Amino acid sequence: MTLVLVELDASGLTEVSREAVTFAREHPVGAGEVHVVVLGEPSEEAVDQLTAYGVDAVHLVTGAASETYGGAAWAAGVSAVQKATAAEVVLAAGTERGNEVLAHLAAEREVPFAANVVALTSADPVVVHRQVMGGSVLEETRVEGIPVVLSLAGHAVAPVPAASPSDPSLTEHEVDVPEVARVARVVSVEQAGPDHSAGLKSARVVVGAGRGAGGPQGFGPVSDLARILGGELGVSRVVTSLGWRPHHEQIGQTGSRISPEVYIPCGISGAIQHWAGCASSKVILAINTDAEAPMMTKATYAVVGDMHEVVPAIVAELESRGHHA
Amino acid sequence: MNVLVCVKRVPETSGEVLLTADAQEVDARYVGYTTSAHEECAVEIAIEVAGATGGTATVMTLGSADAVDQLRAALGVGCTAAVLVEADSSAFGPSDVAREIAAVVRDHEAAGTAYDLVLLGNDAADTGDHQVGIRVAHALGRPVVNGVTEVSADGDAVVAHGEGPEGRETYRVPTPAVATILEGGVEPRYPTITGRMKAKKVEVERRVPSADPVGPGRVRLLLPPAQPSSVVVLGEGKQAAGAVVDLLEKLGVAR
């Protein structure tokens, strides 16, 4: 049985958590059941989605473990549910929180933890492929322990509802946590402003700009294009390193990982670190003077040219056809 | 505050990556080495916190003798002491590395230098394990804040900020504590010539591992299958604008 830690947002189950449930269903271990653990109160939408995704059981953690976020405290909740269910595998989406909670769980139970898994190639023993080197290399890893602890790389599978909805059982677990696990908790949250990177991660369209922007003044047209398309602006690491744009706009291995419908990288060569952050885009339309740049050869569509000429022309064409911000 | 900051020597893999014949490592003949980006920021925070509190910033790594380059780089920007646990880092898994870091903390404490704060990168650029800092915290019985971008001292506590699902999160934890750092909250400084000169003169403490490693569980490395290019070139220069807008309309993203 696999126990999946799911995360919730305003729409219910986050997309990456739906991916994790799908992965658990598609890679059965033991009896093949999929249970989920939820910290806090799930919305009706979340419960409906869990049913649609065919989970066999939902475990609600209440009490001290589910109060304001703390990695160790949440791990105590997940650990209690794992012990109660004897789940062979504990899985979560490889978000900052997912990885943090699972790392606490693995450290407390003194078992290995494999992060950023993309495939499970053997269930007994558990052997996985996981991303290393920012996703440019895969590592085949044997993971031994009770439980086996795994996080799933973003978009390793597509989220797919079950063939038929389930009728999951519901169990509440009131979990207290030791004092040491309660110390590091969020004490305040400044609500997200317009610079919150979550917008970039969930955007349907992202327009990217790299060194080709030429300087801090070179982002006007790409910002215009992003605005007209209702999307977000993202940049490469060199842009933030040069101080041209803030870090929260950075796409890549140490920035945001995006998965938009369309990504339009302008003047971005497509180094491995940047590719690690944008490879999950459904369609990539690259604009670059160098037709042989990695981004151009890996893209779905390409325009060969200077972004300073091409992007304003696209903006003008969009406006002439009645597309406005 | 006395700060211990942990760094790792990692391959500089901005270009094509090749593997060794036994598929256990990146082929080092064609790459350089660097410090993980998150850890460059951790070094900067260590120097700032130590400077603001009249404490010290010590840098440590576990790796080959060549990893002294990464220690010298941190010394060159303001760390004042360095520790090298000399070992084949590929044989060490996350729990092994955490045990060695904890051993340095305990041994230095026994010798009279206690660390109020241990800083690490949130994850290493090569192995991407996401767990060494948390395992260090468990080994030492200390609180840990994870994936934060800013850390400052506040009396006997540290205040840390990070980006959560709903916005900018604040943590306040009593010291001694552990924090893992994400790139982006601070700008790593460049070494001055004076800094480089001083760094050369610092005597690096060299240690051997405290125990045999359990290992990372690695069976082998694999390169993802090469995807044949199937790019459709829409045109050249601004003449391509019409074709681009046709495509954006077809994809339904031009509103």
PDB file of N, CA and C in Angstrom, chain A residues 96-97 100 103-104 106 111 113 130 132-133 136-142 183-190 192 196 204 227 229-230 237 247 253-254 272 296-297 299-304 313 317 321 323, chain B residues 13 15 26 37-38 122 125-127 129 131 135 138 144 146 163-171 174 183-184 217-222 224 229 231-238 242 245-246 249 252 255:
ATOM      1  N   GLU A  96       8.848  22.020  -2.223  1.00  0.00           N
ATOM      2  CA  GLU A  96       9.699  22.338  -1.075  1.00  0.00           C
ATOM      3  C   GLU A  96       9.130  21.697   0.186  1.00  0.00           C
ATOM      4  N   ARG A  97       7.796  21.806   0.353  1.00  0.00           N
ATOM      5  CA  ARG A  97       7.177  21.222   1.541  1.00  0.00           C
ATOM      6  C   ARG A  97       7.202  19.697   1.505  1.00  0.00           C
ATOM      7  N   GLU A 100      10.602  18.517   2.296  1.00  0.00           N
ATOM      8  CA  GLU A 100      10.972  18.819   3.683  1.00  0.00           C
ATOM      9  C   GLU A 100      10.306  17.833   4.645  1.00  0.00           C
ATOM     10  N   ALA A 103      11.825  14.379   4.279  1.00  0.00           N
ATOM     11  CA  ALA A 103      13.182  14.308   4.832  1.00  0.00           C
ATOM     12  C   ALA A 103      13.136  14.168   6.358  1.00  0.00           C
ATOM     13  N   HIS A 104      12.208  14.895   7.001  1.00  0.00           N
ATOM     14  CA  HIS A 104      12.042  14.742   8.453  1.00  0.00           C
ATOM     15  C   HIS A 104      11.593  13.320   8.788  1.00  0.00           C
ATOM     16  N   ALA A 106      12.055  10.580   7.073  1.00  0.00           N
ATOM     17  CA  ALA A 106      13.150   9.635   6.835  1.00  0.00           C
ATOM     18  C   ALA A 106      14.222   9.741   7.915  1.00  0.00           C
ATOM     19  N   VAL A 111      15.632   5.928   7.753  1.00  0.00           N
ATOM     20  CA  VAL A 111      15.534   5.185   6.491  1.00  0.00           C
ATOM     21  C   VAL A 111      15.978   6.108   5.360  1.00  0.00           C
ATOM     22  N   PHE A 113      15.786   8.192   1.795  1.00  0.00           N
ATOM     23  CA  PHE A 113      14.742   8.992   1.139  1.00  0.00           C
ATOM     24  C   PHE A 113      15.258   9.333  -0.250  1.00  0.00           C
ATOM     25  N   ARG A 130      15.610   8.612 -10.532  1.00  0.00           N
ATOM     26  CA  ARG A 130      15.328   9.957 -10.025  1.00  0.00           C
ATOM     27  C   ARG A 130      16.244  10.963 -10.711  1.00  0.00           C
ATOM     28  N   VAL A 132      18.890  13.797 -11.116  1.00  0.00           N
ATOM     29  CA  VAL A 132      20.026  14.446 -10.460  1.00  0.00           C
ATOM     30  C   VAL A 132      20.621  15.433 -11.456  1.00  0.00           C
ATOM     31  N   MET A 133      21.596  16.193 -11.036  1.00  0.00           N
ATOM     32  CA  MET A 133      22.218  17.210 -11.902  1.00  0.00           C
ATOM     33  C   MET A 133      21.152  18.090 -12.560  1.00  0.00           C
ATOM     34  N   SER A 136      19.409  16.742 -15.789  1.00  0.00           N
ATOM     35  CA  SER A 136      20.128  16.383 -17.004  1.00  0.00           C
ATOM     36  C   SER A 136      20.640  14.947 -16.942  1.00  0.00           C
ATOM     37  N   VAL A 137      20.624  14.357 -15.763  1.00  0.00           N
ATOM     38  CA  VAL A 137      21.062  12.972 -15.573  1.00  0.00           C
ATOM     39  C   VAL A 137      20.030  12.279 -14.685  1.00  0.00           C
ATOM     40  N   LEU A 138      19.812  10.980 -14.936  1.00  0.00           N
ATOM     41  CA  LEU A 138      18.962  10.181 -14.061  1.00  0.00           C
ATOM     42  C   LEU A 138      19.848   9.243 -13.245  1.00  0.00           C
ATOM     43  N   GLU A 139      19.412   8.979 -12.037  1.00  0.00           N
ATOM     44  CA  GLU A 139      20.125   8.031 -11.183  1.00  0.00           C
ATOM     45  C   GLU A 139      19.198   6.856 -10.887  1.00  0.00           C
ATOM     46  N   GLU A 140      19.675   5.650 -11.180  1.00  0.00           N
ATOM     47  CA  GLU A 140      18.935   4.457 -10.771  1.00  0.00           C
ATOM     48  C   GLU A 140      19.352   4.159  -9.337  1.00  0.00           C
ATOM     49  N   THR A 141      18.385   4.112  -8.452  1.00  0.00           N
ATOM     50  CA  THR A 141      18.672   4.017  -7.019  1.00  0.00           C
ATOM     51  C   THR A 141      17.840   2.918  -6.393  1.00  0.00           C
ATOM     52  N   ARG A 142      18.476   2.131  -5.543  1.00  0.00           N
ATOM     53  CA  ARG A 142      17.757   1.123  -4.766  1.00  0.00           C
ATOM     54  C   ARG A 142      17.428   1.744  -3.404  1.00  0.00           C
ATOM     55  N   VAL A 183       9.214  23.499  17.410  1.00  0.00           N
ATOM     56  CA  VAL A 183       9.974  24.749  17.535  1.00  0.00           C
ATOM     57  C   VAL A 183      10.040  25.510  16.214  1.00  0.00           C
ATOM     58  N   ALA A 184      10.372  24.809  15.124  1.00  0.00           N
ATOM     59  CA  ALA A 184      10.533  25.482  13.835  1.00  0.00           C
ATOM     60  C   ALA A 184       9.213  25.469  13.080  1.00  0.00           C
ATOM     61  N   ARG A 185       8.422  26.500  13.271  1.00  0.00           N
ATOM     62  CA  ARG A 185       7.124  26.613  12.606  1.00  0.00           C
ATOM     63  C   ARG A 185       6.999  28.017  12.047  1.00  0.00           C
ATOM     64  N   VAL A 186       6.169  28.152  11.046  1.00  0.00           N
ATOM     65  CA  VAL A 186       5.903  29.477  10.495  1.00  0.00           C
ATOM     66  C   VAL A 186       5.229  30.327  11.568  1.00  0.00           C
ATOM     67  N   VAL A 187       5.788  31.515  11.833  1.00  0.00           N
ATOM     68  CA  VAL A 187       5.164  32.384  12.831  1.00  0.00           C
ATOM     69  C   VAL A 187       4.316  33.479  12.185  1.00  0.00           C
ATOM     70  N   SER A 188       4.605  33.785  10.916  1.00  0.00           N
ATOM     71  CA  SER A 188       3.726  34.726  10.217  1.00  0.00           C
ATOM     72  C   SER A 188       3.890  34.538   8.714  1.00  0.00           C
ATOM     73  N   VAL A 189       2.841  34.909   7.997  1.00  0.00           N
ATOM     74  CA  VAL A 189       2.864  34.834   6.526  1.00  0.00           C
ATOM     75  C   VAL A 189       2.440  36.188   5.976  1.00  0.00           C
ATOM     76  N   GLU A 190       3.295  36.723   5.126  1.00  0.00           N
ATOM     77  CA  GLU A 190       2.955  37.966   4.440  1.00  0.00           C
ATOM     78  C   GLU A 190       2.281  37.538   3.147  1.00  0.00           C
ATOM     79  N   ALA A 192       0.852  36.845  -0.395  1.00  0.00           N
ATOM     80  CA  ALA A 192       1.576  37.021  -1.647  1.00  0.00           C
ATOM     81  C   ALA A 192       1.193  38.301  -2.361  1.00  0.00           C
ATOM     82  N   HIS A 196       4.946  37.293  -6.209  1.00  0.00           N
ATOM     83  CA  HIS A 196       4.987  35.928  -5.687  1.00  0.00           C
ATOM     84  C   HIS A 196       5.255  34.950  -6.827  1.00  0.00           C
ATOM     85  N   ARG A 204      -0.343  29.974 -17.301  1.00  0.00           N
ATOM     86  CA  ARG A 204      -0.688  29.238 -18.515  1.00  0.00           C
ATOM     87  C   ARG A 204       0.262  29.615 -19.658  1.00  0.00           C
ATOM     88  N   ARG A 227       1.910  40.305 -20.846  1.00  0.00           N
ATOM     89  CA  ARG A 227       0.658  40.923 -20.378  1.00  0.00           C
ATOM     90  C   ARG A 227      -0.477  40.666 -21.369  1.00  0.00           C
ATOM     91  N   LEU A 229      -0.839  38.269 -23.403  1.00  0.00           N
ATOM     92  CA  LEU A 229      -1.202  36.841 -23.400  1.00  0.00           C
ATOM     93  C   LEU A 229      -1.714  36.386 -22.027  1.00  0.00           C
ATOM     94  N   GLY A 230      -1.823  37.335 -21.081  1.00  0.00           N
ATOM     95  CA  GLY A 230      -2.300  36.974 -19.743  1.00  0.00           C
ATOM     96  C   GLY A 230      -1.327  36.071 -19.014  1.00  0.00           C
ATOM     97  N   ARG A 237      19.023  32.538 -15.379  1.00  0.00           N
ATOM     98  CA  ARG A 237      19.847  32.832 -14.200  1.00  0.00           C
ATOM     99  C   ARG A 237      20.818  33.981 -14.443  1.00  0.00           C
ATOM    100  N   HIS A 247      15.229  37.809  -8.391  1.00  0.00           N
ATOM    101  CA  HIS A 247      15.397  36.360  -8.412  1.00  0.00           C
ATOM    102  C   HIS A 247      14.082  35.608  -8.517  1.00  0.00           C
ATOM    103  N   GLN A 253      16.981  25.417 -12.444  1.00  0.00           N
ATOM    104  CA  GLN A 253      17.276  24.455 -11.384  1.00  0.00           C
ATOM    105  C   GLN A 253      17.195  25.096 -10.009  1.00  0.00           C
ATOM    106  N   THR A 254      17.681  26.334  -9.879  1.00  0.00           N
ATOM    107  CA  THR A 254      17.616  27.007  -8.581  1.00  0.00           C
ATOM    108  C   THR A 254      16.590  28.136  -8.593  1.00  0.00           C
ATOM    109  N   ILE A 272      21.580  23.801 -19.499  1.00  0.00           N
ATOM    110  CA  ILE A 272      20.940  22.690 -18.784  1.00  0.00           C
ATOM    111  C   ILE A 272      20.158  23.181 -17.570  1.00  0.00           C
ATOM    112  N   MET A 296      16.679  26.400 -29.158  1.00  0.00           N
ATOM    113  CA  MET A 296      16.060  26.421 -30.493  1.00  0.00           C
ATOM    114  C   MET A 296      15.899  25.001 -31.036  1.00  0.00           C
ATOM    115  N   THR A 297      16.872  24.146 -30.806  1.00  0.00           N
ATOM    116  CA  THR A 297      16.768  22.790 -31.368  1.00  0.00           C
ATOM    117  C   THR A 297      15.842  21.896 -30.536  1.00  0.00           C
ATOM    118  N   ALA A 299      13.110  23.157 -28.992  1.00  0.00           N
ATOM    119  CA  ALA A 299      11.787  23.776 -28.957  1.00  0.00           C
ATOM    120  C   ALA A 299      10.807  23.061 -29.888  1.00  0.00           C
ATOM    121  N   THR A 300       9.518  23.346 -29.670  1.00  0.00           N
ATOM    122  CA  THR A 300       8.481  22.855 -30.581  1.00  0.00           C
ATOM    123  C   THR A 300       8.447  23.734 -31.833  1.00  0.00           C
ATOM    124  N   TYR A 301       8.532  25.050 -31.616  1.00  0.00           N
ATOM    125  CA  TYR A 301       8.531  26.023 -32.707  1.00  0.00           C
ATOM    126  C   TYR A 301       9.672  27.007 -32.460  1.00  0.00           C
ATOM    127  N   ALA A 302      10.158  27.616 -33.539  1.00  0.00           N
ATOM    128  CA  ALA A 302      11.258  28.574 -33.394  1.00  0.00           C
ATOM    129  C   ALA A 302      11.127  29.705 -34.398  1.00  0.00           C
ATOM    130  N   VAL A 303      11.615  30.863 -33.983  1.00  0.00           N
ATOM    131  CA  VAL A 303      11.774  31.992 -34.893  1.00  0.00           C
ATOM    132  C   VAL A 303      13.230  32.424 -34.779  1.00  0.00           C
ATOM    133  N   VAL A 304      13.911  32.483 -35.913  1.00  0.00           N
ATOM    134  CA  VAL A 304      15.312  32.914 -35.909  1.00  0.00           C
ATOM    135  C   VAL A 304      15.330  34.429 -36.058  1.00  0.00           C
ATOM    136  N   ALA A 313       7.281  43.134 -32.987  1.00  0.00           N
ATOM    137  CA  ALA A 313       6.460  42.834 -34.167  1.00  0.00           C
ATOM    138  C   ALA A 313       5.303  41.909 -33.798  1.00  0.00           C
ATOM    139  N   GLU A 317       1.381  42.802 -34.033  1.00  0.00           N
ATOM    140  CA  GLU A 317       0.467  41.943 -34.792  1.00  0.00           C
ATOM    141  C   GLU A 317      -0.717  41.512 -33.922  1.00  0.00           C
ATOM    142  N   ARG A 321      -4.771  42.577 -34.434  1.00  0.00           N
ATOM    143  CA  ARG A 321      -5.864  41.598 -34.562  1.00  0.00           C
ATOM    144  C   ARG A 321      -6.844  41.698 -33.385  1.00  0.00           C
ATOM    145  N   HIS A 323      -6.133  41.743 -30.046  1.00  0.00           N
ATOM    146  CA  HIS A 323      -5.752  41.124 -28.769  1.00  0.00           C
ATOM    147  C   HIS A 323      -5.079  42.186 -27.903  1.00  0.00           C
TER     148      HIS A 323
ATOM    149  N   THR B  13      28.022  21.730 -14.720  1.00  0.00           N
ATOM    150  CA  THR B  13      27.401  21.000 -15.840  1.00  0.00           C
ATOM    151  C   THR B  13      26.513  21.909 -16.674  1.00  0.00           C
ATOM    152  N   GLY B  15      27.201  22.633 -19.741  1.00  0.00           N
ATOM    153  CA  GLY B  15      27.244  22.102 -21.101  1.00  0.00           C
ATOM    154  C   GLY B  15      26.768  20.664 -21.141  1.00  0.00           C
ATOM    155  N   VAL B  26      29.780  11.567 -13.271  1.00  0.00           N
ATOM    156  CA  VAL B  26      29.931  12.425 -14.438  1.00  0.00           C
ATOM    157  C   VAL B  26      31.394  12.388 -14.847  1.00  0.00           C
ATOM    158  N   ALA B  37      25.005  26.633  -6.101  1.00  0.00           N
ATOM    159  CA  ALA B  37      24.517  28.021  -6.016  1.00  0.00           C
ATOM    160  C   ALA B  37      23.864  28.319  -4.668  1.00  0.00           C
ATOM    161  N   HIS B  38      23.076  27.366  -4.160  1.00  0.00           N
ATOM    162  CA  HIS B  38      22.434  27.599  -2.861  1.00  0.00           C
ATOM    163  C   HIS B  38      23.500  27.811  -1.779  1.00  0.00           C
ATOM    164  N   ASN B 122      19.962  24.083   0.437  1.00  0.00           N
ATOM    165  CA  ASN B 122      18.727  23.298   0.537  1.00  0.00           C
ATOM    166  C   ASN B 122      18.899  21.925  -0.115  1.00  0.00           C
ATOM    167  N   ALA B 125      23.663  20.696  -5.946  1.00  0.00           N
ATOM    168  CA  ALA B 125      23.385  20.817  -7.377  1.00  0.00           C
ATOM    169  C   ALA B 125      23.562  19.494  -8.104  1.00  0.00           C
ATOM    170  N   ASP B 126      24.377  18.598  -7.563  1.00  0.00           N
ATOM    171  CA  ASP B 126      24.594  17.334  -8.278  1.00  0.00           C
ATOM    172  C   ASP B 126      23.608  16.244  -7.846  1.00  0.00           C
ATOM    173  N   THR B 127      23.532  15.954  -6.565  1.00  0.00           N
ATOM    174  CA  THR B 127      22.698  14.822  -6.139  1.00  0.00           C
ATOM    175  C   THR B 127      21.248  15.198  -5.851  1.00  0.00           C
ATOM    176  N   ASP B 129      19.509  15.853  -3.150  1.00  0.00           N
ATOM    177  CA  ASP B 129      18.929  14.939  -2.166  1.00  0.00           C
ATOM    178  C   ASP B 129      17.859  15.567  -1.265  1.00  0.00           C
ATOM    179  N   GLN B 131      17.861  16.639   1.840  1.00  0.00           N
ATOM    180  CA  GLN B 131      17.678  16.051   3.170  1.00  0.00           C
ATOM    181  C   GLN B 131      18.866  16.173   4.111  1.00  0.00           C
ATOM    182  N   ARG B 135      18.725  15.994   8.231  1.00  0.00           N
ATOM    183  CA  ARG B 135      19.361  14.868   8.955  1.00  0.00           C
ATOM    184  C   ARG B 135      20.394  15.385   9.964  1.00  0.00           C
ATOM    185  N   HIS B 138      18.426  16.485  12.987  1.00  0.00           N
ATOM    186  CA  HIS B 138      17.991  15.328  13.793  1.00  0.00           C
ATOM    187  C   HIS B 138      19.160  14.733  14.565  1.00  0.00           C
ATOM    188  N   VAL B 144      15.310  23.016  12.779  1.00  0.00           N
ATOM    189  CA  VAL B 144      15.817  23.342  11.442  1.00  0.00           C
ATOM    190  C   VAL B 144      14.744  24.095  10.675  1.00  0.00           C
ATOM    191  N   ASN B 146      13.937  25.196   6.797  1.00  0.00           N
ATOM    192  CA  ASN B 146      14.357  24.612   5.533  1.00  0.00           C
ATOM    193  C   ASN B 146      13.952  25.492   4.354  1.00  0.00           C
ATOM    194  N   GLU B 163       9.821  31.508   0.980  1.00  0.00           N
ATOM    195  CA  GLU B 163       8.620  31.650   0.161  1.00  0.00           C
ATOM    196  C   GLU B 163       7.759  30.417   0.340  1.00  0.00           C
ATOM    197  N   GLY B 164       6.558  30.576   0.885  1.00  0.00           N
ATOM    198  CA  GLY B 164       5.631  29.458   1.050  1.00  0.00           C
ATOM    199  C   GLY B 164       4.530  29.501   0.023  1.00  0.00           C
ATOM    200  N   PRO B 165       3.608  28.543   0.078  1.00  0.00           N
ATOM    201  CA  PRO B 165       2.538  28.499  -0.920  1.00  0.00           C
ATOM    202  C   PRO B 165       1.669  29.748  -0.920  1.00  0.00           C
ATOM    203  N   GLU B 166       1.544  30.418   0.235  1.00  0.00           N
ATOM    204  CA  GLU B 166       0.638  31.567   0.306  1.00  0.00           C
ATOM    205  C   GLU B 166       1.366  32.900   0.377  1.00  0.00           C
ATOM    206  N   GLY B 167       2.667  32.895   0.424  1.00  0.00           N
ATOM    207  CA  GLY B 167       3.399  34.146   0.499  1.00  0.00           C
ATOM    208  C   GLY B 167       4.690  34.000   1.284  1.00  0.00           C
ATOM    209  N   ARG B 168       5.213  35.158   1.720  1.00  0.00           N
ATOM    210  CA  ARG B 168       6.506  35.172   2.406  1.00  0.00           C
ATOM    211  C   ARG B 168       6.329  34.715   3.846  1.00  0.00           C
ATOM    212  N   GLU B 169       6.998  33.616   4.187  1.00  0.00           N
ATOM    213  CA  GLU B 169       6.856  33.036   5.516  1.00  0.00           C
ATOM    214  C   GLU B 169       8.013  33.481   6.415  1.00  0.00           C
ATOM    215  N   THR B 170       7.716  33.636   7.694  1.00  0.00           N
ATOM    216  CA  THR B 170       8.738  33.987   8.677  1.00  0.00           C
ATOM    217  C   THR B 170       8.830  32.884   9.737  1.00  0.00           C
ATOM    218  N   TYR B 171      10.051  32.510  10.049  1.00  0.00           N
ATOM    219  CA  TYR B 171      10.322  31.559  11.131  1.00  0.00           C
ATOM    220  C   TYR B 171      11.175  32.279  12.180  1.00  0.00           C
ATOM    221  N   PRO B 174      14.974  29.393  18.264  1.00  0.00           N
ATOM    222  CA  PRO B 174      16.079  29.621  19.201  1.00  0.00           C
ATOM    223  C   PRO B 174      17.337  28.910  18.722  1.00  0.00           C
ATOM    224  N   GLU B 183      18.882  29.764  -3.096  1.00  0.00           N
ATOM    225  CA  GLU B 183      19.441  30.923  -3.781  1.00  0.00           C
ATOM    226  C   GLU B 183      18.378  32.023  -3.906  1.00  0.00           C
ATOM    227  N   GLY B 184      18.813  33.263  -3.834  1.00  0.00           N
ATOM    228  CA  GLY B 184      17.903  34.332  -4.190  1.00  0.00           C
ATOM    229  C   GLY B 184      17.696  35.427  -3.170  1.00  0.00           C
ATOM    230  N   GLY B 217      22.995   4.345  -2.256  1.00  0.00           N
ATOM    231  CA  GLY B 217      22.009   3.464  -2.896  1.00  0.00           C
ATOM    232  C   GLY B 217      22.057   3.499  -4.414  1.00  0.00           C
ATOM    233  N   ARG B 218      23.040   4.231  -4.951  1.00  0.00           N
ATOM    234  CA  ARG B 218      23.124   4.368  -6.408  1.00  0.00           C
ATOM    235  C   ARG B 218      23.452   3.043  -7.064  1.00  0.00           C
ATOM    236  N   VAL B 219      22.681   2.682  -8.091  1.00  0.00           N
ATOM    237  CA  VAL B 219      22.988   1.529  -8.921  1.00  0.00           C
ATOM    238  C   VAL B 219      23.823   1.992 -10.112  1.00  0.00           C
ATOM    239  N   ARG B 220      23.363   3.042 -10.764  1.00  0.00           N
ATOM    240  CA  ARG B 220      24.101   3.610 -11.901  1.00  0.00           C
ATOM    241  C   ARG B 220      23.460   4.940 -12.282  1.00  0.00           C
ATOM    242  N   LEU B 221      24.188   5.695 -13.078  1.00  0.00           N
ATOM    243  CA  LEU B 221      23.637   6.911 -13.665  1.00  0.00           C
ATOM    244  C   LEU B 221      23.205   6.619 -15.094  1.00  0.00           C
ATOM    245  N   LEU B 222      22.231   7.362 -15.551  1.00  0.00           N
ATOM    246  CA  LEU B 222      21.743   7.187 -16.924  1.00  0.00           C
ATOM    247  C   LEU B 222      21.536   8.563 -17.540  1.00  0.00           C
ATOM    248  N   PRO B 224      19.197  10.745 -19.911  1.00  0.00           N
ATOM    249  CA  PRO B 224      17.852  10.629 -20.476  1.00  0.00           C
ATOM    250  C   PRO B 224      17.949  10.391 -21.980  1.00  0.00           C
ATOM    251  N   SER B 229      15.358  16.316 -32.673  1.00  0.00           N
ATOM    252  CA  SER B 229      14.781  17.644 -32.864  1.00  0.00           C
ATOM    253  C   SER B 229      13.643  17.576 -33.871  1.00  0.00           C
ATOM    254  N   VAL B 231      11.749  20.550 -34.287  1.00  0.00           N
ATOM    255  CA  VAL B 231      11.327  21.944 -34.227  1.00  0.00           C
ATOM    256  C   VAL B 231      10.771  22.405 -35.585  1.00  0.00           C
ATOM    257  N   VAL B 232       9.697  23.177 -35.502  1.00  0.00           N
ATOM    258  CA  VAL B 232       9.108  23.789 -36.698  1.00  0.00           C
ATOM    259  C   VAL B 232       9.528  25.254 -36.712  1.00  0.00           C
ATOM    260  N   VAL B 233      10.303  25.649 -37.715  1.00  0.00           N
ATOM    261  CA  VAL B 233      10.761  27.040 -37.787  1.00  0.00           C
ATOM    262  C   VAL B 233       9.666  27.869 -38.458  1.00  0.00           C
ATOM    263  N   LEU B 234       9.160  28.857 -37.709  1.00  0.00           N
ATOM    264  CA  LEU B 234       8.047  29.670 -38.211  1.00  0.00           C
ATOM    265  C   LEU B 234       8.519  30.777 -39.127  1.00  0.00           C
ATOM    266  N   GLY B 235       9.812  31.083 -39.120  1.00  0.00           N
ATOM    267  CA  GLY B 235      10.307  32.128 -39.997  1.00  0.00           C
ATOM    268  C   GLY B 235      11.483  32.841 -39.385  1.00  0.00           C
ATOM    269  N   GLU B 236      11.899  33.901 -40.066  1.00  0.00           N
ATOM    270  CA  GLU B 236      13.048  34.684 -39.582  1.00  0.00           C
ATOM    271  C   GLU B 236      12.630  36.131 -39.357  1.00  0.00           C
ATOM    272  N   GLY B 237      13.164  36.725 -38.300  1.00  0.00           N
ATOM    273  CA  GLY B 237      12.963  38.145 -38.033  1.00  0.00           C
ATOM    274  C   GLY B 237      11.504  38.510 -37.851  1.00  0.00           C
ATOM    275  N   LYS B 238      11.252  39.813 -37.988  1.00  0.00           N
ATOM    276  CA  LYS B 238       9.900  40.289 -37.692  1.00  0.00           C
ATOM    277  C   LYS B 238       8.872  39.804 -38.701  1.00  0.00           C
ATOM    278  N   GLY B 242       3.413  37.245 -38.062  1.00  0.00           N
ATOM    279  CA  GLY B 242       2.089  36.756 -38.457  1.00  0.00           C
ATOM    280  C   GLY B 242       1.927  35.277 -38.154  1.00  0.00           C
ATOM    281  N   VAL B 245       1.530  34.730 -34.400  1.00  0.00           N
ATOM    282  CA  VAL B 245       0.193  35.054 -33.867  1.00  0.00           C
ATOM    283  C   VAL B 245      -0.833  34.016 -34.354  1.00  0.00           C
ATOM    284  N   ASP B 246      -0.670  33.537 -35.580  1.00  0.00           N
ATOM    285  CA  ASP B 246      -1.546  32.436 -36.044  1.00  0.00           C
ATOM    286  C   ASP B 246      -1.455  31.265 -35.069  1.00  0.00           C
ATOM    287  N   GLU B 249      -3.034  31.985 -31.654  1.00  0.00           N
ATOM    288  CA  GLU B 249      -4.503  31.920 -31.745  1.00  0.00           C
ATOM    289  C   GLU B 249      -4.964  30.463 -31.832  1.00  0.00           C
ATOM    290  N   GLY B 252      -4.931  28.858 -28.630  1.00  0.00           N
ATOM    291  CA  GLY B 252      -5.934  29.399 -27.715  1.00  0.00           C
ATOM    292  C   GLY B 252      -5.367  30.245 -26.601  1.00  0.00           C
ATOM    293  N   ARG B 255      -5.764  36.004 -26.301  1.00  0.00           N
ATOM    294  CA  ARG B 255      -7.136  36.218 -25.821  1.00  0.00           C
ATOM    295  C   ARG B 255      -7.888  37.199 -26.712  1.00  0.00           C
TER     296      ARG B 255
END
